[in-house]
PDB file of C-alpha atoms in Angstrom:
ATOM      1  CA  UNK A  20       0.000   0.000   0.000  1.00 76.00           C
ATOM      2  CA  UNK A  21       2.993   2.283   0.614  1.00 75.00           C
ATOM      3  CA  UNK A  22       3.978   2.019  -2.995  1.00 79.00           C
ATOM      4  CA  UNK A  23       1.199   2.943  -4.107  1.00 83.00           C
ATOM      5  CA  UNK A  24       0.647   5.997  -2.024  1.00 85.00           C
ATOM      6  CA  UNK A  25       4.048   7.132  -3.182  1.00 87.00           C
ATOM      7  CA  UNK A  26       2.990   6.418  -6.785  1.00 87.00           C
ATOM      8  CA  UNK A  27      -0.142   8.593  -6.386  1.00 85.00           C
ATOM      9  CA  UNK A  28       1.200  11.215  -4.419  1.00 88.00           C
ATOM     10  CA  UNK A  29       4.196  11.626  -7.280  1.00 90.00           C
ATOM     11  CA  UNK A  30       1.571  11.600 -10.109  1.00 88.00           C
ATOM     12  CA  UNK A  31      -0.350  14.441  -7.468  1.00 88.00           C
ATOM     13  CA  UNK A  32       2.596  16.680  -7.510  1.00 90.00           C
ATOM     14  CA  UNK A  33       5.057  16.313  -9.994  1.00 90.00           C
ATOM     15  CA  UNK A  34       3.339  19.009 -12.577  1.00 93.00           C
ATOM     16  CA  UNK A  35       4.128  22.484 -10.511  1.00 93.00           C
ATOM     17  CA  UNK A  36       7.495  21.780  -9.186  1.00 93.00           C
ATOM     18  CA  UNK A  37       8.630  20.581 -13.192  1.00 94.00           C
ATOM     19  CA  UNK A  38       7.776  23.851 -14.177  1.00 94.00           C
ATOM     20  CA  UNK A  39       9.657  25.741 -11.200  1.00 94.00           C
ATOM     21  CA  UNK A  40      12.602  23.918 -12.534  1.00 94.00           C
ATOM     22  CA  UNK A  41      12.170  24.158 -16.189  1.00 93.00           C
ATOM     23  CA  UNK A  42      11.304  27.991 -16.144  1.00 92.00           C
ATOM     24  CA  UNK A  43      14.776  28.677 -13.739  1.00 92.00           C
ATOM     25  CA  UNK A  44      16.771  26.401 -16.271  1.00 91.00           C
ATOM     26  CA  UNK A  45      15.568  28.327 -19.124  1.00 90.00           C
ATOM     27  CA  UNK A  46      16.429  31.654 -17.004  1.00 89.00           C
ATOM     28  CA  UNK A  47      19.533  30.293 -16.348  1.00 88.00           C
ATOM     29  CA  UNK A  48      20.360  30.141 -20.097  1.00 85.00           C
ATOM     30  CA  UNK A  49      18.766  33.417 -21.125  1.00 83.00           C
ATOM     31  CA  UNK A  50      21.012  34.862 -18.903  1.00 82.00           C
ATOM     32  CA  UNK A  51      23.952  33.400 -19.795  1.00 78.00           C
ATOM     33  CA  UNK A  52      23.059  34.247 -23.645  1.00 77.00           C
ATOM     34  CA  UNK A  53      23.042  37.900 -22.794  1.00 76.00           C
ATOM     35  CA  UNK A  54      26.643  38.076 -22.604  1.00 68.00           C
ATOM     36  CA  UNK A  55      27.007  36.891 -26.144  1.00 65.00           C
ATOM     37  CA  UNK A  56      25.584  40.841 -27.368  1.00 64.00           C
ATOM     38  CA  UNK A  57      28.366  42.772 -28.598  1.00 58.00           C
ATOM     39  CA  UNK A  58      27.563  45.269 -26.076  1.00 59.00           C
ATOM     40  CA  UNK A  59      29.875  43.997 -23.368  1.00 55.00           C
ATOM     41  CA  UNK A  60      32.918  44.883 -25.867  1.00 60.00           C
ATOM     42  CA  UNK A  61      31.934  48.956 -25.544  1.00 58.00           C
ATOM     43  CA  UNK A  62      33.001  50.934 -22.797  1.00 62.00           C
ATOM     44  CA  UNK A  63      28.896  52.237 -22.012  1.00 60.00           C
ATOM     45  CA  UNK A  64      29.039  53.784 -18.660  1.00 63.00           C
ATOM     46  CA  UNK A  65      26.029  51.054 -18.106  1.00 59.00           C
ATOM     47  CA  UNK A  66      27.698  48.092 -18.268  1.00 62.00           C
ATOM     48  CA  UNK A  67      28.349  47.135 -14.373  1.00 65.00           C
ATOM     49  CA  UNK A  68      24.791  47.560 -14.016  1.00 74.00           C
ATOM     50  CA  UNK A  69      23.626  45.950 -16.315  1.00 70.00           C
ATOM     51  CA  UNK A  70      25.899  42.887 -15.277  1.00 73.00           C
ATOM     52  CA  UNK A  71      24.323  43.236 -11.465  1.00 77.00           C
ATOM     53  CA  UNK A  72      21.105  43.151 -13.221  1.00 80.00           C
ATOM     54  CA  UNK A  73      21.009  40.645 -14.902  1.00 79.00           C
ATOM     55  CA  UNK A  74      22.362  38.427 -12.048  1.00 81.00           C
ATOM     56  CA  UNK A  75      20.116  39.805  -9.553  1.00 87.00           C
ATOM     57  CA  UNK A  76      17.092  38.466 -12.065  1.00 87.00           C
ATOM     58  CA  UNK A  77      18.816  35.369 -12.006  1.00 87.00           C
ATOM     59  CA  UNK A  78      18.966  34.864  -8.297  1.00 89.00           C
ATOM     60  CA  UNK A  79      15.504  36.208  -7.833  1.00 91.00           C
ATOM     61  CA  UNK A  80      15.086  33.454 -10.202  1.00 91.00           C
ATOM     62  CA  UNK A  81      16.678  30.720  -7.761  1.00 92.00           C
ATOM     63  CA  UNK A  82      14.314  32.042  -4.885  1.00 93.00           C
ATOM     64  CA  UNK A  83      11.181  32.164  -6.791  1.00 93.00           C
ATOM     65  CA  UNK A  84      11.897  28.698  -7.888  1.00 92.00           C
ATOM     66  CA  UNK A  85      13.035  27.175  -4.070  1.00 92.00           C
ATOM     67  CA  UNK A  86      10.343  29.021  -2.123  1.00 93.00           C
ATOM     68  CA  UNK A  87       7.803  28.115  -4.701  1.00 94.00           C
ATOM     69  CA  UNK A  88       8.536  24.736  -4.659  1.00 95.00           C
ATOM     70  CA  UNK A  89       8.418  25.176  -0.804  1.00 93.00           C
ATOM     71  CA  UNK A  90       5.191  26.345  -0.944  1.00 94.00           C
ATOM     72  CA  UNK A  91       3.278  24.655  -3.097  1.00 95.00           C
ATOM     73  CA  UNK A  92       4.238  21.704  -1.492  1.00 95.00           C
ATOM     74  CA  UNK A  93       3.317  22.657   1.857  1.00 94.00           C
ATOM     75  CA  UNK A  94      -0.483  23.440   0.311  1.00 93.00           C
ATOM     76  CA  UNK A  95      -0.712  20.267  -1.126  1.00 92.00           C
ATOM     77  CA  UNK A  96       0.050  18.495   2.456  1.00 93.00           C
ATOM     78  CA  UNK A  97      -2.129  20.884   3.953  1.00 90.00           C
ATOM     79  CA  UNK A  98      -5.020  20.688   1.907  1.00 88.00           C
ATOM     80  CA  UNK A  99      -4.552  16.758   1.139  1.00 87.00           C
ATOM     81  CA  UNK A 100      -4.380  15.896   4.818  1.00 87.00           C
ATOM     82  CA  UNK A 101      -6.573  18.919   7.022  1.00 85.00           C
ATOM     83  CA  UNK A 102      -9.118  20.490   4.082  1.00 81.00           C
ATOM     84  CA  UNK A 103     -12.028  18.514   3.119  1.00 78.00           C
ATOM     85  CA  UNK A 104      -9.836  16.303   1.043  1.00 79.00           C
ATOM     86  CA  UNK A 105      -8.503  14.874   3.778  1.00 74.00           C
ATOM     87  CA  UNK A 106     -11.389  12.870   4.183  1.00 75.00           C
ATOM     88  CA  UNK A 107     -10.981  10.790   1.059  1.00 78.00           C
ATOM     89  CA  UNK A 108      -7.194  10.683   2.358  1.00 79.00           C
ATOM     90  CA  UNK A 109      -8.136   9.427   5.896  1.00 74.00           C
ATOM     91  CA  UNK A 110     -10.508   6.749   4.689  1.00 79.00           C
ATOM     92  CA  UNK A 111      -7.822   4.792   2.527  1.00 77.00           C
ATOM     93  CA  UNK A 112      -7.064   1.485   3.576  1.00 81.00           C
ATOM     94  CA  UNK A 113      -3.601   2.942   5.271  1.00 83.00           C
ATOM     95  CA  UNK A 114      -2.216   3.553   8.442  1.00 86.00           C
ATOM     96  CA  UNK A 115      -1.421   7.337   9.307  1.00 86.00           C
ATOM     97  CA  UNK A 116       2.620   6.224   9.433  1.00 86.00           C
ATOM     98  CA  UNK A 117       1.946   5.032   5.741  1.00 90.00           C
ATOM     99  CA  UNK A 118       0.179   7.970   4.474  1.00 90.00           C
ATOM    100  CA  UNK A 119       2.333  10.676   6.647  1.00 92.00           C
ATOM    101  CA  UNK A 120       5.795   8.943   5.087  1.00 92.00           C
ATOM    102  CA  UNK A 121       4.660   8.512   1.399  1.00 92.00           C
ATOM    103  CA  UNK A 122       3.845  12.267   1.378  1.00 93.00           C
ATOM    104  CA  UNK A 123       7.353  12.957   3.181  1.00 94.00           C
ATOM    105  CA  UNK A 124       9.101  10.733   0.777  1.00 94.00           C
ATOM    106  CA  UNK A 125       7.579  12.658  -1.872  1.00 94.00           C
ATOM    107  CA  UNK A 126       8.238  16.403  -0.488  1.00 94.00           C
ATOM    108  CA  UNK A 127      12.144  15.130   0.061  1.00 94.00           C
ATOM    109  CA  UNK A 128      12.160  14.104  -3.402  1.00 94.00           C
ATOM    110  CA  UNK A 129      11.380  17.450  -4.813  1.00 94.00           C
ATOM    111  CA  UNK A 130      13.298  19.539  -2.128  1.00 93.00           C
ATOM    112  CA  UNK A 131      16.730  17.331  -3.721  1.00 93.00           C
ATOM    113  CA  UNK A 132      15.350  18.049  -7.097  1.00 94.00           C
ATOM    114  CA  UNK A 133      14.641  21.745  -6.249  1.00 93.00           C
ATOM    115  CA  UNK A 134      18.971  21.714  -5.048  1.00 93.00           C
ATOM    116  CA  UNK A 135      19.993  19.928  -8.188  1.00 93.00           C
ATOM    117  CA  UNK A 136      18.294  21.950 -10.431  1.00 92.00           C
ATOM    118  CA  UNK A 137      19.776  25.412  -8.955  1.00 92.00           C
ATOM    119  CA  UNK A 138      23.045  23.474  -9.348  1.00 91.00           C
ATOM    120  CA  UNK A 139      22.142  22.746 -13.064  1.00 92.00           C
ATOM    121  CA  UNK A 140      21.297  26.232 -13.842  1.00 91.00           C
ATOM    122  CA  UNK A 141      24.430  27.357 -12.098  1.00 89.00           C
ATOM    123  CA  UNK A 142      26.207  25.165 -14.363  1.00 87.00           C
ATOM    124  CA  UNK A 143      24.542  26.533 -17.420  1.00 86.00           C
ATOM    125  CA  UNK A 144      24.702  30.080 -16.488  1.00 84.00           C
ATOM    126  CA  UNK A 145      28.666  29.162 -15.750  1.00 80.00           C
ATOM    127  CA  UNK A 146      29.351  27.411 -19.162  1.00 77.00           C
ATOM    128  CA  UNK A 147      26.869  29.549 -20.907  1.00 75.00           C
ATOM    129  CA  UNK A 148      29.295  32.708 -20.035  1.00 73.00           C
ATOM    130  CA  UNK A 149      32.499  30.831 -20.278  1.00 71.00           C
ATOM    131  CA  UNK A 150      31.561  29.944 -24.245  1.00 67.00           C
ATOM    132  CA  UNK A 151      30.606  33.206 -25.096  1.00 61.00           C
ATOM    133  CA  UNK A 152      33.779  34.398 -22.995  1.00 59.00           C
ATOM    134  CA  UNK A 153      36.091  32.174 -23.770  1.00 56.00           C
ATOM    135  CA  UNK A 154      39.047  34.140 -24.566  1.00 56.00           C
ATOM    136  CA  UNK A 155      38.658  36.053 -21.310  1.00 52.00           C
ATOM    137  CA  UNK A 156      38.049  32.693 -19.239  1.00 52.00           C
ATOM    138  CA  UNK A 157      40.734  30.661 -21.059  1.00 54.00           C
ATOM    139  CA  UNK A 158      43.279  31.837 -18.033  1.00 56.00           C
ATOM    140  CA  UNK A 159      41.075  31.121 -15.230  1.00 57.00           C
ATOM    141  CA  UNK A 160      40.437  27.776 -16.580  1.00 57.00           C
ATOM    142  CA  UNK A 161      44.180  27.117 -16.591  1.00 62.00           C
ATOM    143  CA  UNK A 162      44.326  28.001 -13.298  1.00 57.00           C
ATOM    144  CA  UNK A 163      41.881  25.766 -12.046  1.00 59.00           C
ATOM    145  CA  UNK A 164      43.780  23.254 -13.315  1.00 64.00           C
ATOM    146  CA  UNK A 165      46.874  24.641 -11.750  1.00 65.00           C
ATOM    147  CA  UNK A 166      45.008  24.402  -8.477  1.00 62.00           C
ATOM    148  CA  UNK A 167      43.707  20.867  -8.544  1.00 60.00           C
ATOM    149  CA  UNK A 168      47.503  19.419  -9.915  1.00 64.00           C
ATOM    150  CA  UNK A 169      48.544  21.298  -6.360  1.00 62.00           C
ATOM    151  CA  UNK A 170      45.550  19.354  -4.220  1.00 57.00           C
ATOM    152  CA  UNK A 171      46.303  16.009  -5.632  1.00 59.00           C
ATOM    153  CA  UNK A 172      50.509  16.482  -4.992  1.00 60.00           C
ATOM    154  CA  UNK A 173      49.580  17.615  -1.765  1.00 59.00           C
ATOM    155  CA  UNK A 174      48.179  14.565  -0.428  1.00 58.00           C
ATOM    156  CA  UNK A 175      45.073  16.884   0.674  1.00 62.00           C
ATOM    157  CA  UNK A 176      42.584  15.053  -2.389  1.00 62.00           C
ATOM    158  CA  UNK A 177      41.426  12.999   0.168  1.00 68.00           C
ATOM    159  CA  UNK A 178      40.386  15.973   2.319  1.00 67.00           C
ATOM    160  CA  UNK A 179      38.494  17.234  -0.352  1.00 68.00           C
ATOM    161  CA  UNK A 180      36.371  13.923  -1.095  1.00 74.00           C
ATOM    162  CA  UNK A 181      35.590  13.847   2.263  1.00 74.00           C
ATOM    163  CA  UNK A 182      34.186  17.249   2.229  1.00 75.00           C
ATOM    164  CA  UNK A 183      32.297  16.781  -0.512  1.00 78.00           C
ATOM    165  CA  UNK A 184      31.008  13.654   1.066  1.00 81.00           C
ATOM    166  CA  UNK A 185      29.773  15.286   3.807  1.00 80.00           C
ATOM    167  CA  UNK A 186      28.495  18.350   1.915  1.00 81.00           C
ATOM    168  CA  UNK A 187      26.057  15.735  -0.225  1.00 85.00           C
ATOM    169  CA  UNK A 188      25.190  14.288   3.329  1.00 87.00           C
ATOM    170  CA  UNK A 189      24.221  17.082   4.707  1.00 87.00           C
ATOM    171  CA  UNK A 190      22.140  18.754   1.675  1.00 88.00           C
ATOM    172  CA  UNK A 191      20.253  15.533   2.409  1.00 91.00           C
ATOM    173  CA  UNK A 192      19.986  15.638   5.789  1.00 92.00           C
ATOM    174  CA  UNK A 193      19.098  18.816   5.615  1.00 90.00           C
ATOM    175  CA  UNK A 194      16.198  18.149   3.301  1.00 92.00           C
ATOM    176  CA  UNK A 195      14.643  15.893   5.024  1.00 93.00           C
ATOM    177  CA  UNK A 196      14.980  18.014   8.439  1.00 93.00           C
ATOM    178  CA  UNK A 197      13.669  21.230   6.211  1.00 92.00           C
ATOM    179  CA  UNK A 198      10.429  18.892   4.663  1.00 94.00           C
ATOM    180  CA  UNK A 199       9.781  17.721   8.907  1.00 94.00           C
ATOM    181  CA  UNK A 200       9.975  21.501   9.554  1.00 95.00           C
ATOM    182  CA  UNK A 201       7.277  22.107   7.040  1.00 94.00           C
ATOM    183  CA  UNK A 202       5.039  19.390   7.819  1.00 94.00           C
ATOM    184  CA  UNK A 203       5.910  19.522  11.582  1.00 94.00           C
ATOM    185  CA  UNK A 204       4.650  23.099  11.480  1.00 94.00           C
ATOM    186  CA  UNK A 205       1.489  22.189   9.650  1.00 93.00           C
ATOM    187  CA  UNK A 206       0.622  19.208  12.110  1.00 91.00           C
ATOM    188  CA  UNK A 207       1.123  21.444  14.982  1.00 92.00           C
ATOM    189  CA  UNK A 208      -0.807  24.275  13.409  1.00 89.00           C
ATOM    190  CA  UNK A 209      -3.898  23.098  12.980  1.00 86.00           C
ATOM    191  CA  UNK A 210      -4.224  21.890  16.397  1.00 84.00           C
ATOM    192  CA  UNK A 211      -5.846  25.642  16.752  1.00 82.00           C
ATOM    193  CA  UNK A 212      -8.923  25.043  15.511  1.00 75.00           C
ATOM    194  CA  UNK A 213      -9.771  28.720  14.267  1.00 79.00           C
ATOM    195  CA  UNK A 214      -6.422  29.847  13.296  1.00 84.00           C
ATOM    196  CA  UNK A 215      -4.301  26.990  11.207  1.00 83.00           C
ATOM    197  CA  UNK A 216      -2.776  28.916   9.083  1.00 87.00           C
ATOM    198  CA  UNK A 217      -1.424  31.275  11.560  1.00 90.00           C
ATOM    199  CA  UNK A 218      -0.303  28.360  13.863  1.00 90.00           C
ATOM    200  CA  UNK A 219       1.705  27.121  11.464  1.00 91.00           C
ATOM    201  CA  UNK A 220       3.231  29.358  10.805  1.00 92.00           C
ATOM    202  CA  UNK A 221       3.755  30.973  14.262  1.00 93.00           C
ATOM    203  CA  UNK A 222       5.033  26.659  14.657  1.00 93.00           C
ATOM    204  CA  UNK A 223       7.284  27.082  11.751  1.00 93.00           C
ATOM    205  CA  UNK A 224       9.291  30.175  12.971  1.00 94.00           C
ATOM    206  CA  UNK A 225       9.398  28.845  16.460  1.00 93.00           C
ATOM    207  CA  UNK A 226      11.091  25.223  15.121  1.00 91.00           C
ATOM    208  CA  UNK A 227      13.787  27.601  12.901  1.00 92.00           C
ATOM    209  CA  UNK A 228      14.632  29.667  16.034  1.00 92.00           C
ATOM    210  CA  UNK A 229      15.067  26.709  18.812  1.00 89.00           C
ATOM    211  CA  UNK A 230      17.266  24.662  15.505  1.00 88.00           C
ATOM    212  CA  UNK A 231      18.847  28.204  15.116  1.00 87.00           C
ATOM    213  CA  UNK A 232      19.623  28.229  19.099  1.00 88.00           C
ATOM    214  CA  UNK A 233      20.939  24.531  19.365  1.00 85.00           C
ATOM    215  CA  UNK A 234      23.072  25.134  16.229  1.00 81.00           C
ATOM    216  CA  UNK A 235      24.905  27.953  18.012  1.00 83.00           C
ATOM    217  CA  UNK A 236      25.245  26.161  20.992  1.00 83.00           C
ATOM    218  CA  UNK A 237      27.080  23.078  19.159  1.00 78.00           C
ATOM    219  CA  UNK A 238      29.127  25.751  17.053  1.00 76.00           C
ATOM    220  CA  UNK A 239      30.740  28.731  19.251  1.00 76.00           C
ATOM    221  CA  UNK A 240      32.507  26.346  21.601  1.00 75.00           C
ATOM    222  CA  UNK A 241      33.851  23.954  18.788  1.00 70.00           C
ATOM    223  CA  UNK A 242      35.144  27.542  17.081  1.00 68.00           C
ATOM    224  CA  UNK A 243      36.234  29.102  19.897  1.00 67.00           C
ATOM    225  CA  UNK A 244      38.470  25.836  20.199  1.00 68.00           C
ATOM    226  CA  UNK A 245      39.388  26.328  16.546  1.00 64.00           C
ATOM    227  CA  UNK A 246      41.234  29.775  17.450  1.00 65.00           C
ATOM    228  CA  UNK A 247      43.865  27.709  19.347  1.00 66.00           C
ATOM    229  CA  UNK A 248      44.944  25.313  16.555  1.00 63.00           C
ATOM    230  CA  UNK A 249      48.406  26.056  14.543  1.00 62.00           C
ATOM    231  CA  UNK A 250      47.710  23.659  11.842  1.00 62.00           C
ATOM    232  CA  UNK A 251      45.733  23.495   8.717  1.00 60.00           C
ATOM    233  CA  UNK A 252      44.895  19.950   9.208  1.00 64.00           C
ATOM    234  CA  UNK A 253      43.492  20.339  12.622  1.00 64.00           C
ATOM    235  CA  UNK A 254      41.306  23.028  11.792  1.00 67.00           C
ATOM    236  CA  UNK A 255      39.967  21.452   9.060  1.00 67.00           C
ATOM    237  CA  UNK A 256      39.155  17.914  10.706  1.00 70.00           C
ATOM    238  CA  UNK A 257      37.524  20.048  13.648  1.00 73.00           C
ATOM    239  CA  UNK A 258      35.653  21.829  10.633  1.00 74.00           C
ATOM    240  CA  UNK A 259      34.424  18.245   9.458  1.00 76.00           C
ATOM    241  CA  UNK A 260      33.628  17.367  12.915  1.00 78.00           C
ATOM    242  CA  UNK A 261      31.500  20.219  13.545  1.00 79.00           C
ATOM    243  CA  UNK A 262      29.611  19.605  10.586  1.00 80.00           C
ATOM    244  CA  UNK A 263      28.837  16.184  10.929  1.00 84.00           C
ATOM    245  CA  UNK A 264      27.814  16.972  14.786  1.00 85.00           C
ATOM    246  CA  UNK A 265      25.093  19.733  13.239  1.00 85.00           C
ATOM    247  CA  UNK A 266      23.952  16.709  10.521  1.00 88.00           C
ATOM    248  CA  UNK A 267      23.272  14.336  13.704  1.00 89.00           C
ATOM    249  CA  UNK A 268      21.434  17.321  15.474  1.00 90.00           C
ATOM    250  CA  UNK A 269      19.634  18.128  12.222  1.00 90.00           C
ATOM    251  CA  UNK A 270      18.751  14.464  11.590  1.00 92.00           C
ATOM    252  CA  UNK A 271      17.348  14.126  15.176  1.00 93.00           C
ATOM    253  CA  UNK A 272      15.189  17.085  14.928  1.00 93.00           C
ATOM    254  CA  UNK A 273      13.780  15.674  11.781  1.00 93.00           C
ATOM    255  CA  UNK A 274      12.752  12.623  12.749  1.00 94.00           C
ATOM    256  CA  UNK A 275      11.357  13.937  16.182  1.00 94.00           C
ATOM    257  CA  UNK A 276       9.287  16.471  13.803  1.00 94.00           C
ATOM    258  CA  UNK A 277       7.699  13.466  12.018  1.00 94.00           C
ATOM    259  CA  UNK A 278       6.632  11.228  15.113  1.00 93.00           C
ATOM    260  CA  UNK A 279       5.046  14.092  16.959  1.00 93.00           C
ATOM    261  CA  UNK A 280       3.238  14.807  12.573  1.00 92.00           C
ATOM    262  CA  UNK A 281       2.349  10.861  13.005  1.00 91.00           C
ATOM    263  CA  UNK A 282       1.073  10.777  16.299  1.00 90.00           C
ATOM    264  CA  UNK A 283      -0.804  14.461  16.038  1.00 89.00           C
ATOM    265  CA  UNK A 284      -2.179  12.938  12.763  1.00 86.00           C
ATOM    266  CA  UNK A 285      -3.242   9.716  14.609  1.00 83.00           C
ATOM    267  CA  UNK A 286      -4.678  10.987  17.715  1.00 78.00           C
ATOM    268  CA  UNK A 287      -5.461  14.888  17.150  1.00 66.00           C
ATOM    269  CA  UNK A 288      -6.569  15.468  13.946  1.00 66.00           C
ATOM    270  CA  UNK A 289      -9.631  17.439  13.561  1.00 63.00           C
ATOM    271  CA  UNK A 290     -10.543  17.776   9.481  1.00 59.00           C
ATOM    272  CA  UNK A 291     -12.213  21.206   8.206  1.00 57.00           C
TER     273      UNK A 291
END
């Protein structure tokens, strides 16, 4: 029955978030084609901004297409579970665990999606520039090269895998703990019966600012420490240490968020 909730659900959702994605892509490359005009050879007193510009439509780009996602996927939950909908959802032949986790499986999906495809446009936008600027980028390209020959004769490549490991850990960690957040807030929202919407989000901020707190907590003694180190490598591994300490925190949080969603879901839920 799981499988099939997580089939449905996908079919549900997949639609609005697609086109999120596809519209910042094509952003992305619009962008990046503007620097092919023979403009950016003159010396117009416009040019710098007209370069902020054009990047500041791109990022507003990158937020329209994250916090939409965001969004849209929260009002799905909300209406599928709470709304009069969620009486056809409560009356499937599933357990609130089953229902609760195909719609979180779902919402993690797309929040990893929603990542990857600002790291796609980046790439676009990057390349995009680079071809039409070749000649000007053909120097930092060599020295990106230059840079990597030094990592790998340094012995520090495996330094840098293991940050990167972590890094992909932690964006999906972190996705997971941002979807609980979400539906968390939700859950615990419409436990006031005339004011959901506000609950949740009053829920939502409160969740950020006690993650915010603990997060500090964890980090200013581990970098005070850091001040006292001499070596690279020490400050580094601490660095690494630190962040897979947050990723543990962050992973607990999340998966407190979505037993108090399943049990509020199971034992408090009140449809509108």
């Amino acid at each position: 029955m799981l499988g099939k909730l997580m089939k449905h659900e996908w079919h549900a959702v997949w639609k609005i978030p697609t086109l999120f994605i596809g519209v910042l892509l094509i952003v992305s490359l619009l962008t990046g084609s503007c620097f092919a005009f023979p403009m950016w050879e003159s010396d117009w007193i416009g040019l710098p901004l007209s370069i902020v510009s054009l990047f500041m439509l791109y990022y507003m780009a990158i937020i329209v297409c994250s916090v939409g996602i965001t969004v849209y996927l929260a009002v799905r939950f909300y209406k599928s579970m709470f709304t009069d909908e969620g009486y056809l959802t409560h009356t499937l032949p599933a357990t609130s665990h089953q229902i609760l986790l195909s719609k979180v499986f779902t919402m993690c999906i797309w929040n990893l999606l929603s990542i990857l495809g600002v790291a796609v446009s980046i790439f676009l936008l990057v390349g995009s520039v680079t071809v039409f600027w070749a000649d000007n980028f053909s120097q930092i390209g060599m020295e990106f090269r230059r840079l990597f020959h030094e990592v790998a004769e340094s012995g520090m490549l495996n330094e840098v895998v293991r940050t990167m490991f972590t890094g992909v850990f932690m964006v999906i960690v972190s996705s997971f703990t941002g979807t609980m957040t979400v539906v968390g807030s939700i859950c615990i929202g419409q436990m006031l019966r005339k004011h959901r919407i506000l609950g949740a989000i009053g829920a939502y901020f409160g969740i950020m600012t006690v993650t915010q707190i603990v997060g500090t907590m964890v980090m200013f003694p581990m970098m005070f420490q850091m001040t006292f180190y001499s070596s690279f490598e020490e400050m580094f591994s601490s660095y690494l240490t630190m962040y897979w300490i947050l990723t543990v925190i962050c992973f607990g949080i999340g998966v407190g968020l979505y037993f108090l969603s399943e049990y509020l879901i199971r034992r408090q839920l009140d449809l509108e």
